[in-house]
Amino acid sequence: MEVVMRDVVKRFGNFTAVDNLNLTIKDGEFVALLGPSGCGKTTTLLMLAGLYKPDSGEILFDDKIVNDVLPKDRNIGMCFQSYALYPHMTVEENIAFPLKLKKLPKKEIERKVKEIAGKFQIEHLLKRYPGQISGGQQQRVALARALVKEPNLLLLDEPLSNLDASLRISMRAEIKKLQKELGITTVFVTHDQAEALSMSDRIAIMNKGKLQDIGTPEDLYMRPKNMFIAGFIGNPPMNFLEVGFNVEGDKIILRRNDFEITLPKEISANYMKKQNDERVILGIRPEHLSIGNEAPNTIKGEIFVVEHLGKDKLVDVKVGNDRIKVLTGQDFEGKMGDMVNVHLDLKNIHLFDADDGNSMKWAA
Amino acid sequence: MRQLEMEICENVTSKKASMEGLRKFLGALPFLGPFLFLIILFYLVPVTLTFVMSLTSMDYVLEWKFVGLENYLRFFQDSGVKTVVLNTVKYVFFTLIINVGFGFLLAIATSYFIRNENIRLLFQTIWMLPRMTPPVVYALLWLWFLDPTEAGMLNSFLGKLFGIPAQNWILNNPMKVVIIANGLIGASLGMVVFSAAIKSIPVDYFRAANVDGASDWQIIRYVIIPFLKWPIMFMTIWQTLSLITSYEYILLITDGGPLNKSEVWSLFSYHKAFSNYEFGYGAAISMVLVLIAVLIAILMLKVFGYDAIMRRGNVDGMRGEAGDESNKNHVAV
């Protein structure tokens, strides 16, 4: 089922939780709503579920406006962060609950429950109560309950955040595989970028009620439209340095009192031009920095601290009053207080307007 | 020889244990003390005095003349007792239904259907008014409301609106009046307790049920009632015990009349003691009632489990209990 949100606004009193949201989710697509807490992603999900009514704008399921359709008539499956399994019902009764409400014949309910329990490998738990099974098992039961009525749309509200780290990673893969097998349109709310990046076809990234961008994980990572996306996606986060913008010939020169970076012609051509000496933000990810010999077009700094990440080392380098993070190999030998030269992979830098935070890259 | 040693050993340990118990009790005394003092002064002492009094034929001359179990024998042969017992059972049963049932309906209405916080507060406050009113004033309001003359509120209302002639409501339906008047007071307590319990049900359960296609009635039936199982049980026990011994509103509205038609057990005792000045007999009637109340309390706590009520009085307890079991039977994936 295709889901379209058109100019959707939701307010709570004076607070605008969702501001003019436009979003199209294609049939069978797995879309993550990603953003920090309070960004409006759960409100958006609850509007899709019909639990909240938008103040203005339209929500369409397959070209049909559903603003006034009650949750029970939308045929959606929903899975909550708390799982919301009824503690007084057995696993079997929990899964059968949506079918019982639909007044399906008993035999059919039994058959469907058996079938979905088989798919989630929880047949042996059917007679138990939710309090008697583990968190991972509860998660499966909640998913089974959401899917047993064969919904057109599956809504997942932070379904993995109550699981421990290793279980979370294995559930990620499982949910993704299941979604592809069933081909069911899925919207998934999370504040964890790793989950969003690893599971979804496209990510809608939100901040303060506004949609920042929607795109494939790769798009958002490689070509962030603004500083919020650039800083939110990627771990460790992108480094930002305020620099002065200058153009000499067809080259851009980024200058501040402690370093100067000249962008070659073919890279300079990617960016909008500003007036000389205007302040802009240079953004570069830790994985696109390296530490090397003294050379022109590098940034000189002092090692502030070295963190071991297992596979890599993360080096904090003090540049003037700023600190930048550099990802280096395990063999890096530098110590606190050493002076180093940080080399930039110029193909992978980002320039942002200092006023509105938007990327200065020409749209492709 | 060996057995003797063991016995000595056990003796020592049990002695040690009792010493330990005593020390613990002394440690707790400063905390329990004030309450213990009040219980002794206002419960244990009166009960003992009542018991002793019940063995006397004390009357308006206030003489402690012991007559053994004569009062009790008289009680079981008294022809009026049958009516009184029946009235008490009727009174407790039907008032309980209003207290718990109507309280539950009010809680659902004010915490589930009314989403606006201010409107909910307004309605709950209105229902709390009878409880905040002094009993005498509340009873007087009922007397005015049901006044048998044409000027009575209900009579003039029904007369002007439907042309129904004036009736003596209290004289014709004493039990019903007493039950409704008492029920409306008790319902507010039920409402407050159940409202709090409904409010503490995590919102996700309602959302899940909504999405799964449940109607309001189905949400009440499958979500709210199961979550409120323990608060409902608690209210039932609590109200049963307090209704068995309550009489003040009946005294004020009908005074047990007409012709003992609304006389309940505790009021019967009161009348014997303070109207007929048969203090000894009145005390005996009370003693039997105290015994029955204690028996009911023990029975209910046994049936429902005292610990369970204390632990499962709230929604979280219910989940906690399920969690305990999971520790025993936990099987990981």
XYZ file of C-alpha atoms in Angstrom:
697
model
C 0.000 0.000 0.000
C 1.253 3.451 -0.862
C 1.139 6.055 1.884
C 1.156 9.772 1.180
C 1.259 12.574 3.737
C 0.412 15.966 2.286
C 1.108 19.214 4.212
C 0.335 17.433 7.462
C 0.376 19.605 10.593
C -0.181 18.476 14.176
C -0.231 20.889 17.097
C -0.527 20.311 20.825
C -1.659 23.624 22.263
C 0.896 26.166 21.100
C 3.471 23.519 20.306
C 3.737 22.381 16.709
C 4.784 18.746 16.868
C 4.686 18.090 13.140
C 5.087 21.006 10.787
C 3.956 20.776 7.167
C 5.099 17.241 6.564
C 5.166 15.924 3.014
C 6.122 12.297 2.660
C 5.472 9.540 0.152
C 6.070 5.930 1.093
C 5.959 3.521 -1.803
C 4.235 0.166 -1.760
C 6.397 -2.419 -0.023
C 8.951 0.106 1.110
C 10.690 0.082 4.493
C 11.012 3.691 5.656
C 12.629 4.812 8.893
C 11.579 8.008 10.649
C 14.781 9.119 12.298
C 15.426 12.027 14.601
C 16.244 13.078 18.160
C 13.576 12.783 20.848
C 10.796 15.314 20.489
C 11.295 15.722 16.751
C 7.750 14.594 15.911
C 8.526 11.135 14.570
C 6.262 9.262 16.979
C 3.503 11.828 16.456
C 3.802 11.136 12.738
C 3.503 7.413 13.350
C 0.467 7.855 15.584
C -1.164 9.946 12.868
C -0.588 7.125 10.388
C -2.155 4.761 12.923
C -5.150 7.071 13.265
C -4.584 7.543 16.996
C -3.921 11.242 16.411
C -5.852 13.314 13.917
C -3.855 15.842 11.875
C -4.874 19.482 12.412
C -4.491 20.148 8.715
C -3.239 18.379 5.631
C -4.141 14.966 4.298
C -3.052 11.392 4.810
C -3.728 9.065 1.888
C -3.606 5.276 1.790
C -3.600 4.192 -1.861
C -5.077 7.525 -3.025
C -7.850 7.392 -0.428
C -7.954 10.123 2.209
C -8.002 8.430 5.605
C -7.947 11.455 7.935
C -11.312 10.483 9.412
C -10.902 6.712 9.265
C -10.725 5.164 12.745
C -7.642 3.123 13.695
C -9.635 -0.103 13.722
C -10.737 0.412 10.129
C -7.276 1.141 8.739
C -5.987 -2.433 8.796
C -2.612 -1.588 10.253
C -0.334 -3.622 12.451
C 1.564 -1.809 15.156
C 4.388 -2.817 17.429
C 5.270 -0.707 20.458
C 8.498 -0.024 22.286
C 6.932 -1.495 25.434
C 5.446 -4.333 23.297
C 2.103 -3.654 25.032
C 1.400 -7.374 25.434
C -1.607 -7.861 27.708
C -0.214 -9.394 30.898
C -3.458 -11.229 31.680
C -3.547 -13.066 28.353
C -1.347 -15.946 27.254
C 0.889 -15.529 24.230
C -1.729 -17.369 22.176
C -4.550 -15.114 23.389
C -2.419 -12.046 22.742
C -1.757 -13.028 19.148
C -5.369 -14.076 18.617
C -6.727 -10.836 20.066
C -6.957 -8.809 16.814
C -8.625 -11.766 15.077
C -11.033 -12.277 17.961
C -12.049 -8.627 17.694
C -12.692 -9.182 14.003
C -15.029 -12.040 15.029
C -13.281 -14.614 12.854
C -14.363 -18.234 13.307
C -12.478 -20.049 16.063
C -10.940 -22.624 13.755
C -9.527 -19.956 11.478
C -8.108 -17.980 14.390
C -6.391 -21.115 15.657
C -4.931 -21.856 12.245
C -3.636 -18.308 11.713
C -2.101 -18.110 15.169
C -0.317 -21.448 14.617
C 0.944 -20.289 11.239
C 2.367 -16.962 12.431
C 3.796 -18.550 15.587
C 5.644 -20.977 13.320
C 7.081 -18.109 11.330
C 8.397 -16.452 14.504
C 9.486 -19.705 16.147
C 7.355 -19.146 19.218
C 5.053 -22.187 18.998
C 6.441 -23.572 22.238
C 5.531 -20.367 24.112
C 1.863 -20.165 23.155
C 0.525 -21.253 26.548
C 2.751 -18.942 28.568
C 2.092 -15.465 29.846
C 4.147 -12.481 28.611
C 5.743 -12.140 32.057
C 7.149 -15.658 31.736
C 9.133 -15.137 28.529
C 12.286 -13.158 27.752
C 12.435 -9.697 26.196
C 13.433 -11.045 22.785
C 10.552 -13.519 22.866
C 8.131 -10.771 23.877
C 9.356 -8.783 20.906
C 8.547 -11.675 18.574
C 5.112 -12.113 20.097
C 4.416 -8.394 19.642
C 5.458 -8.627 15.990
C 3.371 -11.747 15.500
C 0.355 -9.967 16.985
C 0.897 -7.004 14.668
C 1.205 -9.217 11.589
C -1.389 -11.909 12.269
C -4.215 -9.901 10.743
C -2.223 -9.413 7.527
C -2.174 -5.621 7.690
C -1.558 -3.329 4.729
C 0.804 -1.198 6.738
C 3.146 -2.117 9.569
C 4.103 0.560 12.075
C 7.043 -0.026 14.396
C 7.632 2.384 17.282
C 11.215 1.942 18.504
C 10.701 -1.822 18.578
C 14.303 -2.651 19.409
C 15.224 -0.158 22.101
C 14.266 -2.445 24.996
C 16.534 -5.264 23.854
C 20.161 -5.798 24.802
C 22.822 -4.903 22.262
C 23.519 -8.311 20.721
C 19.846 -9.273 20.471
C 19.122 -5.929 18.891
C 21.582 -6.564 16.095
C 20.162 -10.004 15.327
C 16.562 -8.717 15.468
C 17.480 -5.940 13.018
C 18.382 -8.473 10.354
C 15.361 -10.604 11.154
C 12.864 -7.767 10.877
C 14.411 -6.581 7.638
C 14.286 -10.058 6.103
C 10.697 -10.591 7.218
C 9.621 -7.258 5.804
C 11.108 -8.113 2.435
C 9.539 -11.580 2.456
C 6.080 -10.266 3.245
C 6.494 -7.194 1.048
C 4.529 -5.161 3.549
C 4.849 -1.374 3.596
C 6.593 -0.538 6.859
C 7.248 2.649 8.791
C 9.759 2.409 11.541
C 10.444 5.057 14.184
C 13.875 5.212 15.768
C 16.346 7.633 17.271
C 19.197 5.222 16.589
C 20.906 6.011 13.299
C 22.599 2.621 13.155
C 19.183 0.927 13.147
C 17.856 3.274 10.501
C 20.915 2.923 8.292
C 21.049 -0.852 8.544
C 17.363 -1.692 8.144
C 15.541 0.775 5.950
C 15.258 1.369 2.218
C 14.900 5.077 2.815
C 15.293 7.285 5.851
C 13.128 10.295 6.590
C 15.115 12.425 8.955
C 13.196 14.842 11.154
C 14.086 17.672 13.503
C 11.814 19.981 15.489
C 8.721 18.746 13.655
C 10.151 19.384 10.215
C 11.220 16.834 7.648
C 14.892 17.545 6.921
C 15.310 15.138 4.046
C 14.304 11.722 2.861
C 16.689 9.514 0.987
C 18.580 6.258 0.906
C 21.046 5.704 3.758
C 23.896 6.280 1.293
C 22.398 9.559 0.026
C 22.012 10.975 3.486
C 25.479 9.885 4.471
C 27.323 11.073 1.365
C 25.293 14.123 0.418
C 23.732 15.651 3.526
C 21.509 18.601 2.652
C 22.216 20.515 5.824
C 24.355 20.564 8.954
C 21.691 18.826 11.071
C 21.669 15.765 8.809
C 25.439 15.836 8.473
C 25.867 15.906 12.238
C 23.113 13.391 13.006
C 24.045 10.659 10.532
C 27.389 8.980 10.919
C 29.227 7.750 13.954
C 31.536 9.223 15.191
C 29.819 12.442 14.076
C 31.131 14.832 11.431
C 33.617 17.540 12.432
C 32.602 21.138 11.872
C 35.073 24.030 11.618
C 34.203 27.654 10.968
C 36.405 29.080 8.175
C 36.582 32.136 5.943
C 35.528 31.641 2.327
C 37.747 33.072 -0.432
C 37.897 32.601 -4.173
C 41.084 33.002 -6.126
C 40.721 32.286 -9.819
C 38.623 29.130 -10.011
C 39.872 27.793 -6.722
C 38.218 28.086 -3.321
C 40.493 28.864 -0.383
C 39.257 28.142 3.143
C 41.195 30.252 5.582
C 41.402 30.833 9.288
C 44.193 32.043 11.485
C 45.609 28.550 12.185
C 45.319 26.876 8.767
C 44.539 27.376 5.104
C 43.026 24.803 2.722
C 42.958 25.260 -1.044
C 40.365 23.279 -2.954
C 41.452 22.244 -6.454
C 39.493 23.473 -9.439
C 37.362 20.385 -10.041
C 36.224 20.290 -6.403
C 35.685 24.032 -6.178
C 33.270 23.780 -9.075
C 30.863 21.715 -6.908
C 30.104 24.578 -4.540
C 28.165 27.777 -4.709
C 30.339 30.839 -4.424
C 30.200 33.317 -1.566
C 31.682 36.734 -1.085
C 35.288 36.819 0.032
C 35.881 36.436 3.773
C 32.321 35.329 4.445
C 32.124 32.766 7.236
C 31.215 29.203 6.172
C 31.287 25.849 7.928
C 33.682 23.173 6.765
C 32.405 19.708 7.559
C 34.444 16.535 7.289
C 33.922 13.070 8.723
C 36.557 11.491 10.989
C 36.994 8.646 8.471
C 37.978 11.166 5.768
C 40.792 12.593 7.862
C 44.168 11.064 8.407
C 47.341 11.936 10.247
C 50.512 12.298 8.199
C 53.649 14.281 7.488
C 53.951 18.028 7.452
C 52.626 19.231 4.101
C 50.738 22.135 2.598
C 46.929 21.928 2.673
C 46.888 20.200 6.069
C 45.680 21.242 9.496
C 48.187 21.468 12.302
C 47.011 20.509 15.773
C 47.856 18.999 19.126
C 46.631 15.552 20.192
C 44.128 16.057 23.001
C 43.238 12.425 23.680
C 43.392 9.041 21.928
C 40.395 6.692 22.255
C 40.652 2.983 21.454
C 37.664 1.673 19.517
C 38.961 -1.850 19.058
C 39.433 -1.976 15.300
C 40.462 1.684 15.087
C 41.689 4.552 17.157
C 39.821 7.813 17.425
C 42.194 10.735 17.861
C 40.967 14.044 19.259
C 43.048 16.854 17.812
C 42.946 20.370 19.175
C 42.905 23.003 16.421
C 42.793 26.510 17.857
C 39.765 26.501 20.136
C 38.089 23.627 18.256
C 38.544 19.907 18.555
C 38.282 17.528 15.608
C 38.082 13.751 15.639
C 40.297 11.712 13.325
C 39.817 8.000 12.715
C 43.170 6.231 12.392
C 44.383 2.684 12.140
C 45.239 0.562 15.163
C 48.953 1.151 14.429
C 48.825 4.872 15.141
C 51.443 5.652 17.763
C 50.759 9.289 18.674
C 50.423 10.345 22.292
C 48.681 13.120 24.158
C 50.372 16.461 23.533
C 52.072 15.459 20.265
C 51.856 17.973 17.394
C 50.375 16.372 14.281
C 49.364 17.251 10.718
C 45.847 16.287 9.763
C 45.328 15.519 6.074
C 41.899 16.019 4.500
C 40.328 13.857 1.808
C 39.205 16.871 -0.207
C 36.740 14.862 -2.317
C 34.737 14.196 0.817
C 34.495 17.592 2.399
C 31.218 19.445 2.902
C 30.635 23.181 2.993
C 27.652 24.667 4.778
C 26.242 28.154 4.931
C 27.024 29.543 8.396
C 23.629 31.277 8.620
C 21.048 28.655 7.627
C 23.219 25.528 7.796
C 22.305 24.413 4.262
C 24.821 22.636 2.093
C 26.612 24.809 -0.458
C 26.938 21.926 -2.885
C 25.121 22.405 -6.168
C 22.185 20.066 -6.307
C 23.040 17.182 -8.634
C 23.796 -39.210 72.852
C 24.031 -37.768 69.421
C 20.345 -36.999 69.385
C 20.684 -35.169 72.691
C 23.447 -33.066 71.281
C 21.294 -32.159 68.364
C 18.422 -31.274 70.617
C 20.643 -29.018 72.674
C 21.917 -27.508 69.485
C 18.393 -26.834 68.245
C 17.451 -25.404 71.589
C 20.323 -22.973 71.440
C 19.552 -21.891 67.927
C 15.876 -21.416 68.668
C 16.805 -19.406 71.719
C 19.129 -17.354 69.599
C 16.384 -16.872 67.058
C 13.940 -15.693 69.706
C 16.528 -13.270 71.081
C 17.019 -11.987 67.569
C 13.255 -11.623 67.156
C 12.978 -9.684 70.392
C 15.757 -7.342 69.341
C 14.084 -6.739 66.039
C 10.776 -6.037 67.760
C 12.416 -3.560 70.157
C 14.055 -1.882 67.197
C 10.731 -1.507 65.436
C 8.903 -0.295 68.534
C 9.622 3.435 68.119
C 8.091 3.214 64.633
C 5.135 1.004 65.559
C 4.660 2.596 68.972
C 2.403 5.555 68.249
C 0.125 3.466 66.074
C 0.110 0.571 68.497
C -0.871 2.979 71.256
C -3.800 4.305 69.262
C -4.968 0.808 68.301
C -4.857 -0.282 71.907
C -6.566 2.829 73.203
C -9.305 3.107 70.615
C -9.822 -0.472 69.519
C -8.503 -3.076 71.913
C -9.688 -1.353 75.098
C -13.223 -0.642 73.826
C -13.562 -4.177 72.463
C -12.469 -5.632 75.796
C -14.807 -3.338 77.704
C -17.652 -4.207 75.342
C -16.961 -7.872 75.855
C -16.954 -7.553 79.618
C -20.079 -5.402 79.441
C -21.796 -8.011 77.296
C -21.535 -10.413 80.223
C -23.459 -8.049 82.492
C -27.058 -6.946 82.690
C -26.032 -3.289 82.811
C -28.926 -0.886 82.342
C -29.569 2.811 83.001
C -28.289 2.468 86.591
C -24.926 1.481 85.086
C -24.266 -1.446 87.423
C -21.772 -4.153 86.441
C -23.937 -7.147 87.348
C -22.517 -10.281 85.787
C -25.045 -12.631 84.265
C -22.803 -14.889 82.165
C -23.951 -15.655 78.653
C -27.542 -14.671 79.263
C -27.384 -11.742 76.811
C -26.079 -13.982 74.055
C -28.795 -16.556 74.639
C -31.363 -13.790 74.502
C -29.909 -12.528 71.223
C -30.278 -15.887 69.504
C -33.863 -16.193 70.712
C -34.884 -12.596 69.938
C -37.629 -12.594 67.292
C -36.480 -9.210 65.938
C -33.005 -10.472 65.089
C -34.086 -12.277 61.930
C -35.314 -9.048 60.329
C -32.199 -7.235 61.419
C -29.866 -9.857 59.950
C -31.779 -9.950 56.688
C -31.763 -6.165 56.510
C -28.010 -6.097 57.117
C -27.349 -8.604 54.353
C -29.598 -6.690 51.938
C -28.071 -3.382 52.931
C -24.457 -4.532 52.596
C -25.033 -6.418 49.343
C -26.894 -3.728 47.439
C -24.877 -0.807 48.772
C -21.748 -2.700 47.777
C -23.047 -3.057 44.234
C -23.572 0.703 44.047
C -20.267 1.465 45.765
C -18.151 -0.725 43.547
C -20.251 -0.974 40.383
C -21.340 2.620 40.154
C -17.902 3.761 41.324
C -16.412 1.760 38.469
C -18.811 3.303 35.952
C -17.958 6.763 37.242
C -14.250 6.015 36.988
C -14.633 4.809 33.398
C -16.741 7.837 32.536
C -14.386 10.342 34.108
C -11.007 8.796 33.258
C -11.595 6.993 29.982
C -14.312 8.849 28.132
C -13.586 12.378 29.333
C -10.205 13.306 27.903
C -10.240 16.935 29.047
C -8.419 17.250 32.359
C -10.492 20.185 33.670
C -13.856 18.658 32.856
C -12.791 15.411 34.470
C -11.717 17.226 37.613
C -15.045 19.080 37.720
C -17.064 15.861 37.493
C -14.954 14.050 40.038
C -15.238 16.966 42.440
C -19.020 16.984 42.074
C -19.119 13.297 42.947
C -16.823 13.907 45.910
C -19.195 16.502 47.411
C -21.319 14.017 49.422
C -18.157 12.685 51.002
C -16.966 16.153 51.924
C -20.340 17.057 53.423
C -20.781 16.339 57.157
C -23.033 13.244 57.550
C -25.751 15.175 59.357
C -25.969 17.736 56.561
C -25.949 15.021 53.927
C -28.748 13.146 55.695
C -30.749 16.354 56.068
C -30.402 16.978 52.335
C -31.940 13.570 51.683
C -34.738 14.272 54.149
C -35.528 17.529 52.374
C -35.213 15.969 48.971
C -37.634 13.157 49.877
C -39.933 15.257 52.050
C -43.359 13.553 52.077
C -45.355 16.799 51.648
C -46.095 18.367 48.299
C -43.397 20.932 49.019
C -40.731 18.169 49.088
C -38.210 18.556 46.314
C -38.772 15.231 44.571
C -42.530 15.393 45.089
C -42.920 18.905 43.714
C -40.597 18.011 40.839
C -42.538 14.890 39.885
C -45.854 16.595 40.569
C -45.209 19.605 38.361
C -43.601 17.613 35.594
C -45.666 14.434 35.421
C -48.607 15.158 37.701
C -47.638 12.327 40.054
C -49.241 12.762 43.502
C -47.035 13.394 46.531
C -45.636 10.258 48.164
C -43.938 9.417 51.405
C -40.764 8.000 49.881
C -38.980 7.174 53.080
C -42.005 5.510 54.655
C -42.715 3.427 51.550
C -39.174 2.447 50.572
C -36.971 2.837 53.643
C -34.380 0.243 52.581
C -34.040 1.612 49.059
C -33.534 5.161 50.296
C -30.925 4.071 52.792
C -29.057 1.993 50.203
C -29.027 4.739 47.578
C -27.980 7.431 50.042
C -25.111 5.279 51.298
C -24.175 3.990 47.861
C -23.729 7.462 46.425
C -21.258 8.331 49.138
C -19.272 5.138 48.770
C -19.223 5.380 44.989
C -16.950 8.416 45.136
C -14.257 6.421 46.930
C -14.501 3.676 44.315
C -14.343 6.312 41.608
C -11.136 7.833 42.984
C -9.388 4.487 43.477
C -10.439 3.092 40.095
C -9.664 6.342 38.289
C -6.133 6.286 39.640
C -5.788 2.662 38.570
C -7.114 3.391 35.054
C -4.747 6.354 34.776
C -1.818 4.122 35.670
C -2.462 1.697 32.797
C 0.253 2.510 30.225
C -1.224 4.303 27.222
C 0.342 1.782 24.820
C -2.220 -0.853 25.848
C -5.057 1.421 24.781
C -3.287 2.282 21.554
C -2.564 -1.352 20.762
C -6.186 -2.310 21.402
C -7.385 0.599 19.279
C -5.190 -0.370 16.364
C -6.209 -4.011 16.742
C -9.794 -2.978 16.198
C -11.258 -2.858 19.700
C -14.360 -0.751 20.351
C -14.708 1.262 23.571
C -16.730 -1.541 25.119
C -14.110 -4.112 24.115
C -11.336 -1.956 25.558
C -13.220 -1.806 28.863
C -13.897 -5.535 28.769
C -10.464 -6.790 27.676
C -8.042 -4.114 28.894
C -9.430 -2.008 31.744
C -11.269 -4.664 33.769
C -8.389 -7.187 33.793
C -5.989 -4.443 34.870
C -8.399 -3.355 37.614
C -8.951 -6.824 39.023
C -7.053 -6.160 42.228
C -8.297 -2.634 42.939
C -11.862 -3.968 42.485
C -11.230 -6.818 44.914
C -9.637 -4.490 47.406
C -12.579 -2.071 47.238
C -15.036 -4.938 47.672
C -13.339 -6.188 50.825
C -12.855 -2.741 52.233
C -16.423 -1.643 51.626
C -17.921 -4.897 52.904
C -16.126 -4.488 56.195
C -17.021 -0.841 56.601
C -20.657 -1.325 55.569
C -21.270 -4.153 58.031
C -20.579 -1.835 60.920
C -21.940 1.424 59.510
C -25.218 2.885 60.674
C -24.866 6.675 60.935
C -26.744 7.564 57.737
C -29.506 5.081 58.492
C -29.822 6.509 61.968
C -30.092 10.007 60.555
C -32.453 9.265 57.656
C -34.867 6.567 58.851
C -33.641 5.709 62.343
C -34.220 2.071 61.428
C -37.902 2.604 60.816
C -40.614 2.283 59.968
C -41.174 -0.740 62.232
C -37.560 -1.933 62.010
C -37.845 -2.166 58.211
C -34.437 -0.532 57.804
C -32.902 -1.592 61.104
C -29.433 -3.074 60.552
C -27.236 -4.950 62.971
C -25.084 -2.148 64.300
C -28.060 0.202 64.552
C -29.954 -2.511 66.428
C -27.155 -2.636 68.974
C -27.140 1.157 69.210
C -30.891 1.266 69.804
C -30.764 -1.412 72.475
C -27.942 0.356 74.288
C -28.830 4.034 73.913
C -32.611 4.021 73.398
C -33.593 1.177 75.708
C -30.570 1.631 78.018
C -29.887 -2.124 77.856
C -26.121 -1.647 77.702
C -25.308 -5.260 78.435
C -27.570 -6.580 75.701
C -26.393 -3.951 73.223
C -22.786 -4.917 73.920
C -23.541 -8.573 73.269
C -25.143 -7.735 69.916
C -22.024 -5.731 68.994
C -19.712 -8.532 70.052
C -21.411 -11.001 67.704
C -21.069 -8.473 64.893
C -17.363 -7.907 65.671
C -16.834 -11.668 65.534
C -18.587 -11.945 62.188
C -16.621 -9.006 60.760
C -13.329 -10.545 61.876
C -14.354 -13.878 60.347
C -15.267 -12.223 57.045
C -11.997 -10.293 57.039
C -9.938 -13.426 57.662
C -11.909 -15.364 55.060
C -11.483 -12.700 52.403
C -7.811 -12.208 53.084
C -7.325 -15.983 52.905
C -9.275 -16.293 49.670
C -7.642 -13.357 47.923
C -4.314 -13.541 49.716
C -3.238 -10.631 51.877
C 0.184 -10.368 50.257
C -1.285 -10.453 46.810
C -3.632 -7.593 47.610
C -0.842 -5.501 49.038
C 1.433 -6.308 46.124
C -1.112 -6.280 43.339
C -3.034 -3.250 44.495
C -1.553 -1.450 41.549
C -1.057 -2.162 37.899
C 2.711 -2.336 38.210
C 2.413 -5.022 40.863
C 0.545 -7.143 38.387
C 3.432 -7.005 35.984
C 5.925 -7.455 38.791
C 4.208 -10.654 39.786
C 4.396 -11.973 36.260
C 8.063 -11.026 36.293
C 8.683 -13.114 39.412
C 7.371 -16.173 37.674
C 9.514 -15.480 34.654
C 12.577 -15.807 36.840
C 11.548 -19.328 37.722
C 10.611 -20.546 34.267
C 12.840 -18.376 32.187
C 14.040 -19.980 28.993
C 16.159 -17.894 26.678
C 15.852 -18.046 22.915
